[in-house]
Amino acid sequence: MPEILEQEDNQLRLQQINAAIDSGMFVYVRNLFQEMPAYDLALMLESSTSKTRLVLWQLIDPDMHGEVLEELNEEVRKSILKNMAPEKVAAVAEGMDIDDIAEVLRTLPDSVYQQVINTMDHQDRTRVEQALSYEEDTAGGIMNTDTITIRPDVTVDVVLRYLRLKGTLPESTDSFYVVDRNDLFIGSVSLSSIVTARAEVIISTLIDDDVTAVKADMPEADVAQLFEKYDWFSAPVIDENGRLVGRITIDDVIDIIREEAEHSLMSMAGLDDEADTFAPVVKSTQQRSVWLAVNLVTALMAVAVSSMFEGILSELAILAILNTLVPSMGGVAGNQTLTLVIRGIALGHIGDSNSRLILYKELAVGFLNGLIWSLVIAGVVVLWKQDISLGLVIAFAMMVNLTVAGASGVLIPILLKKMNIDPALAGSVILTTITDIVGIFAFLGTATWLLSP
Amino acid sequence: MPEILEQEDNQLRLQQINAAIDSGMFVYVRNLFQEMPAYDLALMLESSTSKTRLVLWQLIDPDMHGEVLEELNEEVRKSILKNMAPEKVAAVAEGMDIDDIAEVLRTLPDSVYQQVINTMDHQDRTRVEQALSYEEDTAGGIMNTDTITIRPDVTVDVVLRYLRLKGTLPESTDSFYVVDRNDLFIGSVSLSSIVTARAEVIISTLIDDDVTAVKADMPEADVAQLFEKYDWFSAPVIDENGRLVGRITIDDVIDIIREEAEHSLMSMAGLDDEADTFAPVVKSTQQRSVWLAVNLVTALMAVAVSSMFEGILSELAILAILNTLVPSMGGVAGNQTLTLVIRGIALGHIGDSNSRLILYKELAVGFLNGLIWSLVIAGVVVLWKQDISLGLVIAFAMMVNLTVAGASGVLIPILLKKMNIDPALAGSVILTTITDIVGIFAFLGTATWLLSP
């Protein structure tokens, strides 16, 4: 019976490796690394500080460097490439898939890029430059060029004999592409239909109607959606003239799906989705401070609004104490709606046809929640301070703010999307600014009107 | 040249369909639906309100119902199943994959479930009950049972002849599983190695060392990680005795990856990751109110802390005005760290071996950011109010709170994880409570000490 995989304890191994490096047992670590798949080595590098990372990198078998680079997240990969000589980068690139070499080269500074390209042999250079001619986030940018093509008029028997002669197939081949003499794409034939067909069957009769080609300039997010929609394992890529130029396999698509899903989470906290968990302190501080600066400006706007009510705040200290309550609840309620709508837009649930429906729905939810929490908070305040007018003031402000929060949670991301601004990045700040300002106005404004001594 | 796929405009079509339904053109919609893949139909249902959804469902060809149910998100699926008679559910289930039937049946109430099971024929019932015997979120729960098995001692020629006799292979077959007479799993042979081998080669020599079997009780998240790690397209599943029981294909794994990545985003806003975007208002209000209740409690704790400083707040209204600034910046900074750490834990970057490293790093980042924003905010306050002591007070509070925010952003998710509580769900509330309370204490406490008239 073969080895049965249990989820290895990456953390435990990391601990052992760190201990071994601390005591200088480099040979031990080098041997350990030789038995680990590239994915695990990449995980290990991503889980280390930038200093340890460079030591670990040196201990990885250079033959594995290419594969490990492929698996690394962008920021960590950059930090490693920065420390490599151009000839070394070129040497590593030799063993890599074309789409991955292109991805690596894209992250290099121009001068290093030229040096790397110059050290490559002619054939590699042409292939890489062709791959680089496509935009990064398109079908052309993620495709591989190692396709197997066949003519429509040959028989199954001819294909099988050709395959036996060839001996091996490109990784994850599940189908062959049928092209004419000019490389024009005709269709796709699955490996399984070839092995189940009789020997004399003509290839053109086996073409799979469900598989259509994607254009090289299609955005990668659309490619990923097609893969999910039709449960494809691979798809042919054609240029603007209908010529076959490569194929995309599902393992590349998985990376896109994961990155997209992570993007919203990270952006909503003002982080880059490729952020290096263990980036150096100064770099992290710089990256975070932009977001903190934006938030300081919005917080100061809230302060400016409060300061308009300095008079009543100095007369009634209880207003100062309760002043955070309404903005805080509005922020939470608004962020719930915002998150739902951002996900809805990303999944294709929300668009022009039903944006009004979701607005009505969230307005109603905001109003109902406003009603519930107005009553609760009014009850708390009346019991605590024995002051019915104060209870009324805060209840009214809460109603207004939660309703506004519901509307803003829908409108902000939809408007940002129309303006081509990423709602996940900017939505939360704008929303909080609105719920802060409306909350303070509603609370202190009503208080000035009803409670002024 | 075949049709070239561009991303269809789902929203445009939805608009047309809604218009058609409003004007009673049901036959038109029914015909339109017949040309749409299940994925698009599911998207359409998910993008509609619960009322329209039931009308649309009636217009979908019943033969497609099973496939559409497979694609729907859980909450929407439940809302549709609730309105179907048990016999209808049983009829729909007939055309579905075993793993999908099991998933659907799991969401049914017990009484309906029994009725559905009783209307199935014996063979289906046995297969479904076997699938249901595995936990929902394990390899056994997501596998299919339609594997092709071969004996180790036959030749490639025999296999090819057998496949031709069979005529078709189960969907997305990329390899066959080699088993002995007792169904004990021996290894996996890829379709591509069979077509490239000579006819007389013995199967046992073609076994792929890279593919190992997954145990039926392995959690699905671990299965997904193995697929990513080894770039598998499919994997065999075995029971505790090493017997082959099924196979998992990558299209099921993609769903798991997407759900996991969405989970953090939705949980951090207190939403269920299977939430229905267009759920009825009352249901949505209920779901949201739990989270708002939790936040009200934490906001009231902040209020209680502020009220301890009622004396100085009534003397210096400027403190009331500035009181939101320090908690707000702490909340934002803390949430950045929290999000980074939650992602780091999910990706396996952060664990016992390096939790101390990330704590030191985020403490340093928090301290540095505290320093920067202390200086900025002190500058603003001194220029605005010409009050150096006030500037000192708020600068000190900001330093303390941002440093605490950095530490909390690391410690809270790590501790929650150890207590088996989902950090994405509870982390943000606890963090905000801490940064609010520490922020208010630091600001008003220092103010009481330094500024009391």
mmCIF file of N, CA and C in Angstrom, chain A residues 73-147:
data_model
loop_
_atom_site.group_PDB
_atom_site.id
_atom_site.type_symbol
_atom_site.label_atom_id
_atom_site.label_comp_id
_atom_site.label_asym_id
_atom_site.label_seq_id
_atom_site.Cartn_x
_atom_site.Cartn_y
_atom_site.Cartn_z
ATOM 1 N N ASN A 73 4.444 33.912 -3.412
ATOM 2 C CA ASN A 73 3.626 35.083 -3.661
ATOM 3 C C ASN A 73 4.515 36.233 -4.120
ATOM 4 N N GLU A 74 3.905 37.186 -4.805
ATOM 5 C CA GLU A 74 4.652 38.167 -5.576
ATOM 6 C C GLU A 74 5.660 38.961 -4.747
ATOM 7 N N GLU A 75 5.215 39.425 -3.568
ATOM 8 C CA GLU A 75 6.099 40.294 -2.792
ATOM 9 C C GLU A 75 7.331 39.534 -2.292
ATOM 10 N N VAL A 76 7.107 38.272 -1.872
ATOM 11 C CA VAL A 76 8.231 37.461 -1.382
ATOM 12 C C VAL A 76 9.174 37.137 -2.550
ATOM 13 N N ARG A 77 8.581 36.828 -3.697
ATOM 14 C CA ARG A 77 9.393 36.512 -4.870
ATOM 15 C C ARG A 77 10.298 37.693 -5.235
ATOM 16 N N LYS A 78 9.711 38.886 -5.213
ATOM 17 C CA LYS A 78 10.501 40.083 -5.509
ATOM 18 C C LYS A 78 11.662 40.225 -4.546
ATOM 19 N N SER A 79 11.402 39.992 -3.260
ATOM 20 C CA SER A 79 12.454 40.196 -2.262
ATOM 21 C C SER A 79 13.606 39.221 -2.497
ATOM 22 N N ILE A 80 13.310 38.049 -3.064
ATOM 23 C CA ILE A 80 14.382 37.084 -3.349
ATOM 24 C C ILE A 80 15.111 37.442 -4.639
ATOM 25 N N LEU A 81 14.353 37.792 -5.674
ATOM 26 C CA LEU A 81 14.968 38.122 -6.971
ATOM 27 C C LEU A 81 15.909 39.320 -6.842
ATOM 28 N N LYS A 82 15.535 40.260 -5.954
ATOM 29 C CA LYS A 82 16.333 41.469 -5.739
ATOM 30 C C LYS A 82 17.771 41.109 -5.372
ATOM 31 N N ASN A 83 17.926 39.966 -4.703
ATOM 32 C CA ASN A 83 19.248 39.580 -4.221
ATOM 33 C C ASN A 83 19.976 38.604 -5.142
ATOM 34 N N MET A 84 19.419 38.363 -6.339
ATOM 35 C CA MET A 84 20.047 37.401 -7.233
ATOM 36 C C MET A 84 20.725 38.115 -8.400
ATOM 37 N N ALA A 85 21.895 37.587 -8.820
ATOM 38 C CA ALA A 85 22.575 38.130 -10.008
ATOM 39 C C ALA A 85 21.755 37.779 -11.243
ATOM 40 N N PRO A 86 21.768 38.653 -12.268
ATOM 41 C CA PRO A 86 20.993 38.388 -13.485
ATOM 42 C C PRO A 86 21.285 37.027 -14.121
ATOM 43 N N GLU A 87 22.580 36.611 -14.128
ATOM 44 C CA GLU A 87 22.880 35.300 -14.744
ATOM 45 C C GLU A 87 22.174 34.189 -13.990
ATOM 46 N N LYS A 88 22.119 34.334 -12.657
ATOM 47 C CA LYS A 88 21.454 33.301 -11.860
ATOM 48 C C LYS A 88 19.971 33.252 -12.190
ATOM 49 N N VAL A 89 19.362 34.431 -12.327
ATOM 50 C CA VAL A 89 17.939 34.474 -12.671
ATOM 51 C C VAL A 89 17.723 33.766 -14.000
ATOM 52 N N ALA A 90 18.608 34.049 -14.968
ATOM 53 C CA ALA A 90 18.482 33.426 -16.289
ATOM 54 C C ALA A 90 18.622 31.913 -16.180
ATOM 55 N N ALA A 91 19.564 31.450 -15.354
ATOM 56 C CA ALA A 91 19.784 30.008 -15.193
ATOM 57 C C ALA A 91 18.545 29.355 -14.594
ATOM 58 N N VAL A 92 17.971 30.016 -13.590
ATOM 59 C CA VAL A 92 16.780 29.473 -12.947
ATOM 60 C C VAL A 92 15.628 29.411 -13.932
ATOM 61 N N ALA A 93 15.510 30.459 -14.756
ATOM 62 C CA ALA A 93 14.386 30.558 -15.684
ATOM 63 C C ALA A 93 14.353 29.401 -16.668
ATOM 64 N N GLU A 94 15.544 28.857 -16.999
ATOM 65 C CA GLU A 94 15.607 27.799 -18.001
ATOM 66 C C GLU A 94 14.669 26.635 -17.742
ATOM 67 N N GLY A 95 14.549 26.243 -16.473
ATOM 68 C CA GLY A 95 13.729 25.079 -16.167
ATOM 69 C C GLY A 95 12.258 25.375 -15.973
ATOM 70 N N MET A 96 11.858 26.639 -16.137
ATOM 71 C CA MET A 96 10.480 27.006 -15.793
ATOM 72 C C MET A 96 9.552 27.012 -17.000
ATOM 73 N N ASP A 97 8.226 26.933 -16.705
ATOM 74 C CA ASP A 97 7.230 27.089 -17.767
ATOM 75 C C ASP A 97 7.280 28.517 -18.287
ATOM 76 N N ILE A 98 6.941 28.666 -19.574
ATOM 77 C CA ILE A 98 7.005 29.989 -20.198
ATOM 78 C C ILE A 98 6.144 31.017 -19.446
ATOM 79 N N ASP A 99 4.915 30.624 -19.062
ATOM 80 C CA ASP A 99 4.054 31.611 -18.397
ATOM 81 C C ASP A 99 4.657 32.065 -17.077
ATOM 82 N N ASP A 100 5.348 31.146 -16.400
ATOM 83 C CA ASP A 100 5.951 31.516 -15.124
ATOM 84 C C ASP A 100 7.201 32.368 -15.308
ATOM 85 N N ILE A 101 8.010 32.065 -16.341
ATOM 86 C CA ILE A 101 9.170 32.918 -16.615
ATOM 87 C C ILE A 101 8.692 34.335 -16.882
ATOM 88 N N ALA A 102 7.646 34.455 -17.707
ATOM 89 C CA ALA A 102 7.139 35.777 -18.037
ATOM 90 C C ALA A 102 6.711 36.498 -16.760
ATOM 91 N N GLU A 103 6.031 35.772 -15.873
ATOM 92 C CA GLU A 103 5.561 36.390 -14.626
ATOM 93 C C GLU A 103 6.739 36.884 -13.793
ATOM 94 N N VAL A 104 7.796 36.053 -13.733
ATOM 95 C CA VAL A 104 8.973 36.452 -12.961
ATOM 96 C C VAL A 104 9.638 37.674 -13.592
ATOM 97 N N LEU A 105 9.815 37.627 -14.911
ATOM 98 C CA LEU A 105 10.514 38.727 -15.586
ATOM 99 C C LEU A 105 9.761 40.042 -15.424
ATOM 100 N N ARG A 106 8.432 39.963 -15.375
ATOM 101 C CA ARG A 106 7.636 41.182 -15.220
ATOM 102 C C ARG A 106 7.949 41.909 -13.923
ATOM 103 N N THR A 107 8.368 41.160 -12.900
ATOM 104 C CA THR A 107 8.605 41.799 -11.609
ATOM 105 C C THR A 107 10.011 42.366 -11.494
ATOM 106 N N LEU A 108 10.857 42.151 -12.508
ATOM 107 C CA LEU A 108 12.242 42.631 -12.423
ATOM 108 C C LEU A 108 12.363 44.085 -12.881
ATOM 109 N N PRO A 109 13.304 44.819 -12.302
ATOM 110 C CA PRO A 109 13.580 46.163 -12.814
ATOM 111 C C PRO A 109 14.100 46.054 -14.259
ATOM 112 N N ASP A 110 13.867 47.089 -15.077
ATOM 113 C CA ASP A 110 14.196 47.042 -16.506
ATOM 114 C C ASP A 110 15.632 46.628 -16.813
ATOM 115 N N SER A 111 16.588 47.183 -16.047
ATOM 116 C CA SER A 111 18.000 46.910 -16.355
ATOM 117 C C SER A 111 18.319 45.428 -16.134
ATOM 118 N N VAL A 112 17.831 44.874 -15.015
ATOM 119 C CA VAL A 112 18.060 43.461 -14.733
ATOM 120 C C VAL A 112 17.353 42.611 -15.778
ATOM 121 N N TYR A 113 16.141 43.013 -16.126
ATOM 122 C CA TYR A 113 15.360 42.291 -17.124
ATOM 123 C C TYR A 113 16.146 42.137 -18.426
ATOM 124 N N GLN A 114 16.758 43.240 -18.892
ATOM 125 C CA GLN A 114 17.530 43.185 -20.127
ATOM 126 C C GLN A 114 18.698 42.213 -20.000
ATOM 127 N N GLN A 115 19.396 42.277 -18.852
ATOM 128 C CA GLN A 115 20.523 41.372 -18.645
ATOM 129 C C GLN A 115 20.081 39.914 -18.691
ATOM 130 N N VAL A 116 18.942 39.628 -18.027
ATOM 131 C CA VAL A 116 18.454 38.255 -17.999
ATOM 132 C C VAL A 116 18.119 37.785 -19.409
ATOM 133 N N ILE A 117 17.390 38.626 -20.142
ATOM 134 C CA ILE A 117 16.972 38.275 -21.510
ATOM 135 C C ILE A 117 18.206 38.016 -22.382
ATOM 136 N N ASN A 118 19.256 38.820 -22.201
ATOM 137 C CA ASN A 118 20.465 38.680 -23.028
ATOM 138 C C ASN A 118 21.218 37.377 -22.768
ATOM 139 N N THR A 119 21.125 36.873 -21.539
ATOM 140 C CA THR A 119 21.860 35.631 -21.244
ATOM 141 C C THR A 119 21.097 34.391 -21.706
ATOM 142 N N MET A 120 19.840 34.576 -22.171
ATOM 143 C CA MET A 120 19.057 33.412 -22.613
ATOM 144 C C MET A 120 19.449 33.014 -24.032
ATOM 145 N N ASP A 121 19.218 31.722 -24.379
ATOM 146 C CA ASP A 121 19.490 31.355 -25.768
ATOM 147 C C ASP A 121 18.355 31.868 -26.666
ATOM 148 N N HIS A 122 18.618 31.859 -27.983
ATOM 149 C CA HIS A 122 17.708 32.522 -28.915
ATOM 150 C C HIS A 122 16.261 32.026 -28.819
ATOM 151 N N GLN A 123 16.101 30.678 -28.786
ATOM 152 C CA GLN A 123 14.752 30.109 -28.802
ATOM 153 C C GLN A 123 13.950 30.528 -27.567
ATOM 154 N N ASP A 124 14.589 30.398 -26.392
ATOM 155 C CA ASP A 124 13.923 30.788 -25.148
ATOM 156 C C ASP A 124 13.528 32.250 -25.196
ATOM 157 N N ARG A 125 14.466 33.079 -25.689
ATOM 158 C CA ARG A 125 14.220 34.508 -25.698
ATOM 159 C C ARG A 125 12.972 34.839 -26.529
ATOM 160 N N THR A 126 12.891 34.198 -27.718
ATOM 161 C CA THR A 126 11.741 34.452 -28.588
ATOM 162 C C THR A 126 10.444 34.054 -27.893
ATOM 163 N N ARG A 127 10.461 32.886 -27.277
ATOM 164 C CA ARG A 127 9.239 32.403 -26.633
ATOM 165 C C ARG A 127 8.830 33.306 -25.474
ATOM 166 N N VAL A 128 9.822 33.710 -24.677
ATOM 167 C CA VAL A 128 9.519 34.571 -23.534
ATOM 168 C C VAL A 128 9.011 35.925 -24.009
ATOM 169 N N GLU A 129 9.680 36.461 -25.041
ATOM 170 C CA GLU A 129 9.243 37.780 -25.511
ATOM 171 C C GLU A 129 7.833 37.729 -26.080
ATOM 172 N N GLN A 130 7.513 36.566 -26.699
ATOM 173 C CA GLN A 130 6.140 36.425 -27.193
ATOM 174 C C GLN A 130 5.142 36.412 -26.022
ATOM 175 N N ALA A 131 5.487 35.654 -24.984
ATOM 176 C CA ALA A 131 4.595 35.586 -23.822
ATOM 177 C C ALA A 131 4.435 36.965 -23.187
ATOM 178 N N LEU A 132 5.541 37.733 -23.172
ATOM 179 C CA LEU A 132 5.494 39.057 -22.550
ATOM 180 C C LEU A 132 4.702 40.051 -23.393
ATOM 181 N N SER A 133 4.440 39.698 -24.654
ATOM 182 C CA SER A 133 3.704 40.627 -25.503
ATOM 183 C C SER A 133 2.231 40.673 -25.110
ATOM 184 N N TYR A 134 1.772 39.704 -24.308
ATOM 185 C CA TYR A 134 0.395 39.753 -23.816
ATOM 186 C C TYR A 134 0.361 40.469 -22.467
ATOM 187 N N GLU A 135 -0.755 41.133 -22.195
ATOM 188 C CA GLU A 135 -0.916 41.802 -20.903
ATOM 189 C C GLU A 135 -0.847 40.774 -19.771
ATOM 190 N N GLU A 136 -0.378 41.203 -18.618
ATOM 191 C CA GLU A 136 -0.161 40.295 -17.502
ATOM 192 C C GLU A 136 -1.435 39.543 -17.082
ATOM 193 N N ASP A 137 -2.539 40.268 -16.930
ATOM 194 C CA ASP A 137 -3.730 39.635 -16.369
ATOM 195 C C ASP A 137 -4.721 39.181 -17.428
ATOM 196 N N THR A 138 -4.205 38.653 -18.535
ATOM 197 C CA THR A 138 -5.077 38.158 -19.604
ATOM 198 C C THR A 138 -4.803 36.683 -19.843
ATOM 199 N N ALA A 139 -5.659 36.082 -20.666
ATOM 200 C CA ALA A 139 -5.479 34.675 -21.030
ATOM 201 C C ALA A 139 -4.073 34.447 -21.591
ATOM 202 N N GLY A 140 -3.607 35.372 -22.462
ATOM 203 C CA GLY A 140 -2.279 35.235 -23.049
ATOM 204 C C GLY A 140 -1.179 35.255 -22.000
ATOM 205 N N GLY A 141 -1.387 36.023 -20.941
ATOM 206 C CA GLY A 141 -0.376 36.139 -19.893
ATOM 207 C C GLY A 141 -0.270 34.906 -19.014
ATOM 208 N N ILE A 142 -1.319 34.092 -18.937
ATOM 209 C CA ILE A 142 -1.261 32.921 -18.053
ATOM 210 C C ILE A 142 -1.170 31.607 -18.822
ATOM 211 N N MET A 143 -1.194 31.672 -20.155
ATOM 212 C CA MET A 143 -1.212 30.418 -20.924
ATOM 213 C C MET A 143 0.192 29.802 -21.038
ATOM 214 N N ASN A 144 0.198 28.502 -21.373
ATOM 215 C CA ASN A 144 1.428 27.823 -21.753
ATOM 216 C C ASN A 144 1.392 27.522 -23.234
ATOM 217 N N THR A 145 2.577 27.309 -23.822
ATOM 218 C CA THR A 145 2.590 27.118 -25.267
ATOM 219 C C THR A 145 2.811 25.666 -25.670
ATOM 220 N N ASP A 146 2.862 24.759 -24.692
ATOM 221 C CA ASP A 146 3.171 23.362 -24.998
ATOM 222 C C ASP A 146 1.912 22.561 -25.322
ATOM 223 N N THR A 147 1.272 22.887 -26.431
ATOM 224 C CA THR A 147 0.068 22.163 -26.825
ATOM 225 C C THR A 147 0.409 21.028 -27.776
#
